[in-house]
PDB file of N, CA and C in Angstrom:
ATOM      1  N   UNK A  10      -3.537  -9.913   8.711  1.00  0.00           N
ATOM      2  CA  UNK A  10      -3.891  -8.954   7.692  1.00  0.00           C
ATOM      3  C   UNK A  10      -4.980  -8.055   8.234  1.00  0.00           C
ATOM      4  N   UNK A  11      -4.810  -6.762   8.096  1.00  0.00           N
ATOM      5  CA  UNK A  11      -5.846  -5.813   8.473  1.00  0.00           C
ATOM      6  C   UNK A  11      -6.840  -5.702   7.329  1.00  0.00           C
ATOM      7  N   UNK A  12      -8.083  -5.546   7.661  1.00  0.00           N
ATOM      8  CA  UNK A  12      -9.098  -5.337   6.626  1.00  0.00           C
ATOM      9  C   UNK A  12      -9.758  -3.996   6.867  1.00  0.00           C
ATOM     10  N   UNK A  13      -9.872  -3.234   5.837  1.00  0.00           N
ATOM     11  CA  UNK A  13     -10.491  -1.923   5.896  1.00  0.00           C
ATOM     12  C   UNK A  13     -11.724  -1.983   5.017  1.00  0.00           C
ATOM     13  N   UNK A  14     -12.891  -1.805   5.603  1.00  0.00           N
ATOM     14  CA  UNK A  14     -14.111  -1.859   4.808  1.00  0.00           C
ATOM     15  C   UNK A  14     -14.291  -0.560   4.041  1.00  0.00           C
ATOM     16  N   UNK A  15     -14.965  -0.658   2.911  1.00  0.00           N
ATOM     17  CA  UNK A  15     -15.225   0.539   2.104  1.00  0.00           C
ATOM     18  C   UNK A  15     -16.004   1.562   2.925  1.00  0.00           C
ATOM     19  N   UNK A  16     -16.955   1.099   3.728  1.00  0.00           N
ATOM     20  CA  UNK A  16     -17.757   2.016   4.535  1.00  0.00           C
ATOM     21  C   UNK A  16     -16.883   2.775   5.536  1.00  0.00           C
ATOM     22  N   UNK A  17     -15.940   2.069   6.160  1.00  0.00           N
ATOM     23  CA  UNK A  17     -15.048   2.717   7.124  1.00  0.00           C
ATOM     24  C   UNK A  17     -14.155   3.749   6.436  1.00  0.00           C
ATOM     25  N   UNK A  18     -13.650   3.406   5.247  1.00  0.00           N
ATOM     26  CA  UNK A  18     -12.783   4.335   4.527  1.00  0.00           C
ATOM     27  C   UNK A  18     -13.564   5.561   4.062  1.00  0.00           C
ATOM     28  N   UNK A  19     -14.736   5.342   3.494  1.00  0.00           N
ATOM     29  CA  UNK A  19     -15.507   6.463   2.959  1.00  0.00           C
ATOM     30  C   UNK A  19     -16.081   7.350   4.056  1.00  0.00           C
ATOM     31  N   UNK A  20     -16.294   6.789   5.243  1.00  0.00           N
ATOM     32  CA  UNK A  20     -16.811   7.587   6.355  1.00  0.00           C
ATOM     33  C   UNK A  20     -15.770   8.591   6.845  1.00  0.00           C
ATOM     34  N   UNK A  21     -14.500   8.219   6.799  1.00  0.00           N
ATOM     35  CA  UNK A  21     -13.424   9.097   7.265  1.00  0.00           C
ATOM     36  C   UNK A  21     -12.221   8.989   6.347  1.00  0.00           C
ATOM     37  N   UNK A  22     -12.342   9.384   5.084  1.00  0.00           N
ATOM     38  CA  UNK A  22     -11.194   9.242   4.177  1.00  0.00           C
ATOM     39  C   UNK A  22     -10.033  10.131   4.600  1.00  0.00           C
ATOM     40  N   UNK A  23      -8.833   9.568   4.525  1.00  0.00           N
ATOM     41  CA  UNK A  23      -7.612  10.300   4.823  1.00  0.00           C
ATOM     42  C   UNK A  23      -6.644  10.060   3.676  1.00  0.00           C
ATOM     43  N   UNK A  24      -5.559  10.759   3.695  1.00  0.00           N
ATOM     44  CA  UNK A  24      -4.534  10.531   2.688  1.00  0.00           C
ATOM     45  C   UNK A  24      -3.677   9.324   3.046  1.00  0.00           C
ATOM     46  N   UNK A  25      -3.587   9.000   4.330  1.00  0.00           N
ATOM     47  CA  UNK A  25      -2.723   7.920   4.799  1.00  0.00           C
ATOM     48  C   UNK A  25      -3.449   7.081   5.844  1.00  0.00           C
ATOM     49  N   UNK A  26      -2.980   5.847   6.023  1.00  0.00           N
ATOM     50  CA  UNK A  26      -3.475   4.997   7.093  1.00  0.00           C
ATOM     51  C   UNK A  26      -2.287   4.426   7.841  1.00  0.00           C
ATOM     52  N   UNK A  27      -2.536   3.755   8.956  1.00  0.00           N
ATOM     53  CA  UNK A  27      -1.457   3.183   9.765  1.00  0.00           C
ATOM     54  C   UNK A  27      -1.796   1.744  10.154  1.00  0.00           C
ATOM     55  N   UNK A  28      -1.462   0.758   9.317  1.00  0.00           N
ATOM     56  CA  UNK A  28      -1.734  -0.639   9.669  1.00  0.00           C
ATOM     57  C   UNK A  28      -0.774  -1.125  10.744  1.00  0.00           C
ATOM     58  N   UNK A  29      -1.116  -2.217  11.410  1.00  0.00           N
ATOM     59  CA  UNK A  29      -0.250  -2.768  12.450  1.00  0.00           C
ATOM     60  C   UNK A  29       0.855  -3.603  11.825  1.00  0.00           C
ATOM     61  N   UNK A  30       2.095  -3.244  12.087  1.00  0.00           N
ATOM     62  CA  UNK A  30       3.264  -3.911  11.501  1.00  0.00           C
ATOM     63  C   UNK A  30       3.320  -5.397  11.875  1.00  0.00           C
ATOM     64  N   UNK A  31       2.901  -5.750  13.063  1.00  0.00           N
ATOM     65  CA  UNK A  31       3.003  -7.139  13.518  1.00  0.00           C
ATOM     66  C   UNK A  31       2.122  -8.083  12.707  1.00  0.00           C
ATOM     67  N   UNK A  32       1.209  -7.567  11.921  1.00  0.00           N
ATOM     68  CA  UNK A  32       0.313  -8.426  11.131  1.00  0.00           C
ATOM     69  C   UNK A  32       0.829  -8.717   9.728  1.00  0.00           C
ATOM     70  N   UNK A  33       2.012  -8.227   9.394  1.00  0.00           N
ATOM     71  CA  UNK A  33       2.527  -8.379   8.042  1.00  0.00           C
ATOM     72  C   UNK A  33       3.843  -9.122   8.015  1.00  0.00           C
ATOM     73  N   UNK A  34       4.060  -9.884   6.949  1.00  0.00           N
ATOM     74  CA  UNK A  34       5.323 -10.561   6.721  1.00  0.00           C
ATOM     75  C   UNK A  34       5.657 -10.440   5.236  1.00  0.00           C
ATOM     76  N   UNK A  35       6.917 -10.659   4.888  1.00  0.00           N
ATOM     77  CA  UNK A  35       7.334 -10.534   3.497  1.00  0.00           C
ATOM     78  C   UNK A  35       6.741 -11.686   2.694  1.00  0.00           C
ATOM     79  N   UNK A  36       6.078 -11.350   1.622  1.00  0.00           N
ATOM     80  CA  UNK A  36       5.475 -12.340   0.725  1.00  0.00           C
ATOM     81  C   UNK A  36       6.367 -12.557  -0.494  1.00  0.00           C
ATOM     82  N   UNK A  37       6.938 -11.468  -0.997  1.00  0.00           N
ATOM     83  CA  UNK A  37       7.789 -11.539  -2.185  1.00  0.00           C
ATOM     84  C   UNK A  37       8.679 -10.308  -2.238  1.00  0.00           C
ATOM     85  N   UNK A  38       9.788 -10.435  -2.946  1.00  0.00           N
ATOM     86  CA  UNK A  38      10.710  -9.321  -3.168  1.00  0.00           C
ATOM     87  C   UNK A  38      10.915  -9.208  -4.675  1.00  0.00           C
ATOM     88  N   UNK A  39      10.844  -7.987  -5.184  1.00  0.00           N
ATOM     89  CA  UNK A  39      11.008  -7.780  -6.622  1.00  0.00           C
ATOM     90  C   UNK A  39      11.664  -6.429  -6.871  1.00  0.00           C
ATOM     91  N   UNK A  40      12.319  -6.299  -8.007  1.00  0.00           N
ATOM     92  CA  UNK A  40      12.865  -5.024  -8.444  1.00  0.00           C
ATOM     93  C   UNK A  40      11.807  -4.345  -9.293  1.00  0.00           C
ATOM     94  N   UNK A  41      11.398  -3.175  -8.876  1.00  0.00           N
ATOM     95  CA  UNK A  41      10.297  -2.489  -9.535  1.00  0.00           C
ATOM     96  C   UNK A  41      10.772  -1.492 -10.591  1.00  0.00           C
ATOM     97  N   UNK A  42      11.912  -0.849 -10.345  1.00  0.00           N
ATOM     98  CA  UNK A  42      12.401   0.143 -11.298  1.00  0.00           C
ATOM     99  C   UNK A  42      11.667   1.471 -11.203  1.00  0.00           C
ATOM    100  N   UNK A  43      10.910   1.670 -10.122  1.00  0.00           N
ATOM    101  CA  UNK A  43      10.182   2.925  -9.897  1.00  0.00           C
ATOM    102  C   UNK A  43      10.496   3.440  -8.506  1.00  0.00           C
ATOM    103  N   UNK A  44      10.513   4.739  -8.359  1.00  0.00           N
ATOM    104  CA  UNK A  44      10.582   5.300  -7.013  1.00  0.00           C
ATOM    105  C   UNK A  44       9.198   5.185  -6.386  1.00  0.00           C
ATOM    106  N   UNK A  45       9.103   5.422  -5.105  1.00  0.00           N
ATOM    107  CA  UNK A  45       7.801   5.388  -4.429  1.00  0.00           C
ATOM    108  C   UNK A  45       6.860   6.433  -5.031  1.00  0.00           C
ATOM    109  N   UNK A  46       7.394   7.604  -5.330  1.00  0.00           N
ATOM    110  CA  UNK A  46       6.571   8.659  -5.921  1.00  0.00           C
ATOM    111  C   UNK A  46       6.061   8.256  -7.303  1.00  0.00           C
ATOM    112  N   UNK A  47       6.928   7.675  -8.133  1.00  0.00           N
ATOM    113  CA  UNK A  47       6.511   7.227  -9.467  1.00  0.00           C
ATOM    114  C   UNK A  47       5.445   6.135  -9.356  1.00  0.00           C
ATOM    115  N   UNK A  48       5.646   5.196  -8.426  1.00  0.00           N
ATOM    116  CA  UNK A  48       4.662   4.129  -8.226  1.00  0.00           C
ATOM    117  C   UNK A  48       3.305   4.726  -7.867  1.00  0.00           C
ATOM    118  N   UNK A  49       3.285   5.629  -6.900  1.00  0.00           N
ATOM    119  CA  UNK A  49       2.030   6.228  -6.442  1.00  0.00           C
ATOM    120  C   UNK A  49       1.368   7.042  -7.550  1.00  0.00           C
ATOM    121  N   UNK A  50       2.159   7.763  -8.330  1.00  0.00           N
ATOM    122  CA  UNK A  50       1.605   8.530  -9.452  1.00  0.00           C
ATOM    123  C   UNK A  50       1.046   7.609 -10.533  1.00  0.00           C
ATOM    124  N   UNK A  51       1.721   6.486 -10.801  1.00  0.00           N
ATOM    125  CA  UNK A  51       1.217   5.518 -11.777  1.00  0.00           C
ATOM    126  C   UNK A  51      -0.120   4.923 -11.340  1.00  0.00           C
ATOM    127  N   UNK A  52      -0.321   4.812 -10.053  1.00  0.00           N
ATOM    128  CA  UNK A  52      -1.564   4.224  -9.548  1.00  0.00           C
ATOM    129  C   UNK A  52      -2.764   5.137  -9.791  1.00  0.00           C
ATOM    130  N   UNK A  53      -2.534   6.392 -10.115  1.00  0.00           N
ATOM    131  CA  UNK A  53      -3.643   7.295 -10.461  1.00  0.00           C
ATOM    132  C   UNK A  53      -4.252   6.922 -11.811  1.00  0.00           C
ATOM    133  N   UNK A  54      -3.410   6.431 -12.724  1.00  0.00           N
ATOM    134  CA  UNK A  54      -3.845   6.167 -14.096  1.00  0.00           C
ATOM    135  C   UNK A  54      -3.965   4.685 -14.447  1.00  0.00           C
ATOM    136  N   UNK A  55      -3.341   3.821 -13.663  1.00  0.00           N
ATOM    137  CA  UNK A  55      -3.294   2.399 -13.999  1.00  0.00           C
ATOM    138  C   UNK A  55      -3.757   1.549 -12.831  1.00  0.00           C
ATOM    139  N   UNK A  56      -4.055   0.298 -13.128  1.00  0.00           N
ATOM    140  CA  UNK A  56      -4.397  -0.666 -12.093  1.00  0.00           C
ATOM    141  C   UNK A  56      -3.111  -1.256 -11.539  1.00  0.00           C
ATOM    142  N   UNK A  57      -3.168  -1.779 -10.331  1.00  0.00           N
ATOM    143  CA  UNK A  57      -1.999  -2.367  -9.685  1.00  0.00           C
ATOM    144  C   UNK A  57      -1.425  -3.501 -10.531  1.00  0.00           C
ATOM    145  N   UNK A  58      -2.290  -4.290 -11.138  1.00  0.00           N
ATOM    146  CA  UNK A  58      -1.821  -5.397 -11.978  1.00  0.00           C
ATOM    147  C   UNK A  58      -1.095  -4.906 -13.228  1.00  0.00           C
ATOM    148  N   UNK A  59      -1.285  -3.653 -13.626  1.00  0.00           N
ATOM    149  CA  UNK A  59      -0.546  -3.068 -14.745  1.00  0.00           C
ATOM    150  C   UNK A  59       0.805  -2.514 -14.293  1.00  0.00           C
ATOM    151  N   UNK A  60       0.848  -1.960 -13.098  1.00  0.00           N
ATOM    152  CA  UNK A  60       2.079  -1.360 -12.575  1.00  0.00           C
ATOM    153  C   UNK A  60       3.059  -2.442 -12.124  1.00  0.00           C
ATOM    154  N   UNK A  61       2.545  -3.498 -11.478  1.00  0.00           N
ATOM    155  CA  UNK A  61       3.357  -4.644 -11.047  1.00  0.00           C
ATOM    156  C   UNK A  61       2.709  -5.889 -11.646  1.00  0.00           C
ATOM    157  N   UNK A  62       3.007  -6.193 -12.910  1.00  0.00           N
ATOM    158  CA  UNK A  62       2.265  -7.226 -13.622  1.00  0.00           C
ATOM    159  C   UNK A  62       2.547  -8.669 -13.205  1.00  0.00           C
ATOM    160  N   UNK A  63       3.681  -8.952 -12.613  1.00  0.00           N
ATOM    161  CA  UNK A  63       4.041 -10.336 -12.324  1.00  0.00           C
ATOM    162  C   UNK A  63       3.635 -10.830 -10.940  1.00  0.00           C
ATOM    163  N   UNK A  64       2.861 -10.044 -10.219  1.00  0.00           N
ATOM    164  CA  UNK A  64       2.442 -10.430  -8.872  1.00  0.00           C
ATOM    165  C   UNK A  64       0.948 -10.214  -8.696  1.00  0.00           C
ATOM    166  N   UNK A  65       0.368 -11.033  -7.842  1.00  0.00           N
ATOM    167  CA  UNK A  65      -1.039 -10.860  -7.498  1.00  0.00           C
ATOM    168  C   UNK A  65      -1.123 -10.265  -6.100  1.00  0.00           C
ATOM    169  N   UNK A  66      -2.032  -9.336  -5.928  1.00  0.00           N
ATOM    170  CA  UNK A  66      -2.232  -8.705  -4.627  1.00  0.00           C
ATOM    171  C   UNK A  66      -3.692  -8.812  -4.232  1.00  0.00           C
ATOM    172  N   UNK A  67      -3.914  -8.925  -2.947  1.00  0.00           N
ATOM    173  CA  UNK A  67      -5.276  -8.934  -2.403  1.00  0.00           C
ATOM    174  C   UNK A  67      -5.424  -7.706  -1.519  1.00  0.00           C
ATOM    175  N   UNK A  68      -6.651  -7.276  -1.358  1.00  0.00           N
ATOM    176  CA  UNK A  68      -6.917  -6.172  -0.451  1.00  0.00           C
ATOM    177  C   UNK A  68      -6.422  -6.501   0.943  1.00  0.00           C
ATOM    178  N   UNK A  69      -5.845  -5.515   1.605  1.00  0.00           N
ATOM    179  CA  UNK A  69      -5.333  -5.713   2.956  1.00  0.00           C
ATOM    180  C   UNK A  69      -3.845  -5.972   3.012  1.00  0.00           C
ATOM    181  N   UNK A  70      -3.204  -6.141   1.866  1.00  0.00           N
ATOM    182  CA  UNK A  70      -1.763  -6.352   1.851  1.00  0.00           C
ATOM    183  C   UNK A  70      -1.047  -5.007   1.789  1.00  0.00           C
ATOM    184  N   UNK A  71       0.241  -5.016   2.116  1.00  0.00           N
ATOM    185  CA  UNK A  71       1.046  -3.794   2.110  1.00  0.00           C
ATOM    186  C   UNK A  71       2.208  -3.974   1.137  1.00  0.00           C
ATOM    187  N   UNK A  72       2.416  -2.983   0.279  1.00  0.00           N
ATOM    188  CA  UNK A  72       3.565  -2.955  -0.624  1.00  0.00           C
ATOM    189  C   UNK A  72       4.578  -1.995  -0.017  1.00  0.00           C
ATOM    190  N   UNK A  73       5.832  -2.438   0.056  1.00  0.00           N
ATOM    191  CA  UNK A  73       6.884  -1.579   0.584  1.00  0.00           C
ATOM    192  C   UNK A  73       7.900  -1.329  -0.510  1.00  0.00           C
ATOM    193  N   UNK A  74       8.221  -0.066  -0.740  1.00  0.00           N
ATOM    194  CA  UNK A  74       9.238   0.331  -1.704  1.00  0.00           C
ATOM    195  C   UNK A  74      10.347   1.015  -0.930  1.00  0.00           C
ATOM    196  N   UNK A  75      11.546   0.453  -1.011  1.00  0.00           N
ATOM    197  CA  UNK A  75      12.690   0.975  -0.264  1.00  0.00           C
ATOM    198  C   UNK A  75      13.683   1.579  -1.246  1.00  0.00           C
ATOM    199  N   UNK A  76      13.943   2.859  -1.091  1.00  0.00           N
ATOM    200  CA  UNK A  76      14.874   3.541  -1.990  1.00  0.00           C
ATOM    201  C   UNK A  76      16.301   3.548  -1.456  1.00  0.00           C
ATOM    202  N   UNK A  77      16.546   2.832  -0.380  1.00  0.00           N
ATOM    203  CA  UNK A  77      17.869   2.806   0.221  1.00  0.00           C
ATOM    204  C   UNK A  77      18.036   3.821   1.331  1.00  0.00           C
ATOM    205  N   UNK A  78      17.182   4.828   1.362  1.00  0.00           N
ATOM    206  CA  UNK A  78      17.229   5.832   2.425  1.00  0.00           C
ATOM    207  C   UNK A  78      16.128   5.588   3.449  1.00  0.00           C
ATOM    208  N   UNK A  79      14.934   5.256   2.947  1.00  0.00           N
ATOM    209  CA  UNK A  79      13.836   4.930   3.842  1.00  0.00           C
ATOM    210  C   UNK A  79      12.798   4.134   3.069  1.00  0.00           C
ATOM    211  N   UNK A  80      12.073   3.268   3.761  1.00  0.00           N
ATOM    212  CA  UNK A  80      11.019   2.500   3.091  1.00  0.00           C
ATOM    213  C   UNK A  80       9.710   3.291   3.045  1.00  0.00           C
ATOM    214  N   UNK A  81       8.967   3.084   1.982  1.00  0.00           N
ATOM    215  CA  UNK A  81       7.643   3.676   1.823  1.00  0.00           C
ATOM    216  C   UNK A  81       6.652   2.531   1.678  1.00  0.00           C
ATOM    217  N   UNK A  82       5.541   2.608   2.400  1.00  0.00           N
ATOM    218  CA  UNK A  82       4.555   1.548   2.351  1.00  0.00           C
ATOM    219  C   UNK A  82       3.246   2.058   1.760  1.00  0.00           C
ATOM    220  N   UNK A  83       2.555   1.141   1.091  1.00  0.00           N
ATOM    221  CA  UNK A  83       1.263   1.429   0.486  1.00  0.00           C
ATOM    222  C   UNK A  83       0.308   0.293   0.814  1.00  0.00           C
ATOM    223  N   UNK A  84      -0.845   0.633   1.335  1.00  0.00           N
ATOM    224  CA  UNK A  84      -1.871  -0.340   1.676  1.00  0.00           C
ATOM    225  C   UNK A  84      -2.679  -0.648   0.422  1.00  0.00           C
ATOM    226  N   UNK A  85      -2.798  -1.922   0.080  1.00  0.00           N
ATOM    227  CA  UNK A  85      -3.569  -2.330  -1.097  1.00  0.00           C
ATOM    228  C   UNK A  85      -5.030  -2.442  -0.684  1.00  0.00           C
ATOM    229  N   UNK A  86      -5.831  -1.524  -1.162  1.00  0.00           N
ATOM    230  CA  UNK A  86      -7.274  -1.576  -0.908  1.00  0.00           C
ATOM    231  C   UNK A  86      -7.932  -2.450  -1.962  1.00  0.00           C
ATOM    232  N   UNK A  87      -7.529  -2.260  -3.210  1.00  0.00           N
ATOM    233  CA  UNK A  87      -8.038  -3.060  -4.321  1.00  0.00           C
ATOM    234  C   UNK A  87      -7.051  -2.924  -5.469  1.00  0.00           C
ATOM    235  N   UNK A  88      -7.333  -3.577  -6.579  1.00  0.00           N
ATOM    236  CA  UNK A  88      -6.448  -3.509  -7.736  1.00  0.00           C
ATOM    237  C   UNK A  88      -6.369  -2.099  -8.313  1.00  0.00           C
ATOM    238  N   UNK A  89      -7.343  -1.269  -7.991  1.00  0.00           N
ATOM    239  CA  UNK A  89      -7.347   0.084  -8.547  1.00  0.00           C
ATOM    240  C   UNK A  89      -7.097   1.170  -7.493  1.00  0.00           C
ATOM    241  N   UNK A  90      -6.859   0.784  -6.240  1.00  0.00           N
ATOM    242  CA  UNK A  90      -6.635   1.782  -5.192  1.00  0.00           C
ATOM    243  C   UNK A  90      -5.586   1.307  -4.201  1.00  0.00           C
ATOM    244  N   UNK A  91      -4.504   2.080  -4.076  1.00  0.00           N
ATOM    245  CA  UNK A  91      -3.533   1.885  -3.002  1.00  0.00           C
ATOM    246  C   UNK A  91      -3.501   3.175  -2.196  1.00  0.00           C
ATOM    247  N   UNK A  92      -3.296   3.042  -0.898  1.00  0.00           N
ATOM    248  CA  UNK A  92      -3.324   4.178   0.013  1.00  0.00           C
ATOM    249  C   UNK A  92      -1.959   4.276   0.689  1.00  0.00           C
ATOM    250  N   UNK A  93      -1.386   5.452   0.685  1.00  0.00           N
ATOM    251  CA  UNK A  93      -0.082   5.639   1.333  1.00  0.00           C
ATOM    252  C   UNK A  93      -0.196   5.362   2.827  1.00  0.00           C
ATOM    253  N   UNK A  94       0.794   4.640   3.353  1.00  0.00           N
ATOM    254  CA  UNK A  94       0.849   4.340   4.783  1.00  0.00           C
ATOM    255  C   UNK A  94       1.687   5.418   5.440  1.00  0.00           C
ATOM    256  N   UNK A  95       1.081   6.141   6.370  1.00  0.00           N
ATOM    257  CA  UNK A  95       1.796   7.208   7.068  1.00  0.00           C
ATOM    258  C   UNK A  95       2.915   6.623   7.917  1.00  0.00           C
ATOM    259  N   UNK A  96       2.583   5.619   8.689  1.00  0.00           N
ATOM    260  CA  UNK A  96       3.551   4.911   9.514  1.00  0.00           C
ATOM    261  C   UNK A  96       2.898   3.630   9.990  1.00  0.00           C
ATOM    262  N   UNK A  97       3.734   2.645  10.290  1.00  0.00           N
ATOM    263  CA  UNK A  97       3.192   1.415  10.858  1.00  0.00           C
ATOM    264  C   UNK A  97       2.806   1.668  12.310  1.00  0.00           C
ATOM    265  N   UNK A  98       1.697   1.117  12.706  1.00  0.00           N
ATOM    266  CA  UNK A  98       1.329   1.111  14.115  1.00  0.00           C
ATOM    267  C   UNK A  98       1.928  -0.155  14.706  1.00  0.00           C
ATOM    268  N   UNK A  99       2.543  -0.049  15.854  1.00  0.00           N
ATOM    269  CA  UNK A  99       3.196  -1.211  16.458  1.00  0.00           C
ATOM    270  C   UNK A  99       2.237  -2.021  17.309  1.00  0.00           C
ATOM    271  N   UNK A 100       0.962  -1.706  17.293  1.00  0.00           N
ATOM    272  CA  UNK A 100      -0.024  -2.475  18.059  1.00  0.00           C
ATOM    273  C   UNK A 100       0.115  -2.190  19.543  1.00  0.00           C
ATOM    274  N   UNK A 101      -0.408  -3.093  20.308  1.00  0.00           N
ATOM    275  CA  UNK A 101      -0.404  -2.876  21.766  1.00  0.00           C
ATOM    276  C   UNK A 101       0.556  -3.792  22.457  1.00  0.00           C
TER     277      UNK A 101
END
């Protein structure tokens, strides 16, 4: 799991981040009923526990929403902040 400190994020805030794919594995699969865009827009007004009520998330986890054409990932910073993942970094 990658950890992003608040100080590191606030020092250089971006719209997207790139976590290392090799550090993540599937924890759960669920039907959300939202597109990636709807999910991200809902996160502006609601907490993660309100948008996906049946799952618990910790900071540093990644949520992936696949619409059948391409997957979209979101880095969970906290229950009230998710950050769009630009692309996975494949590490070294």
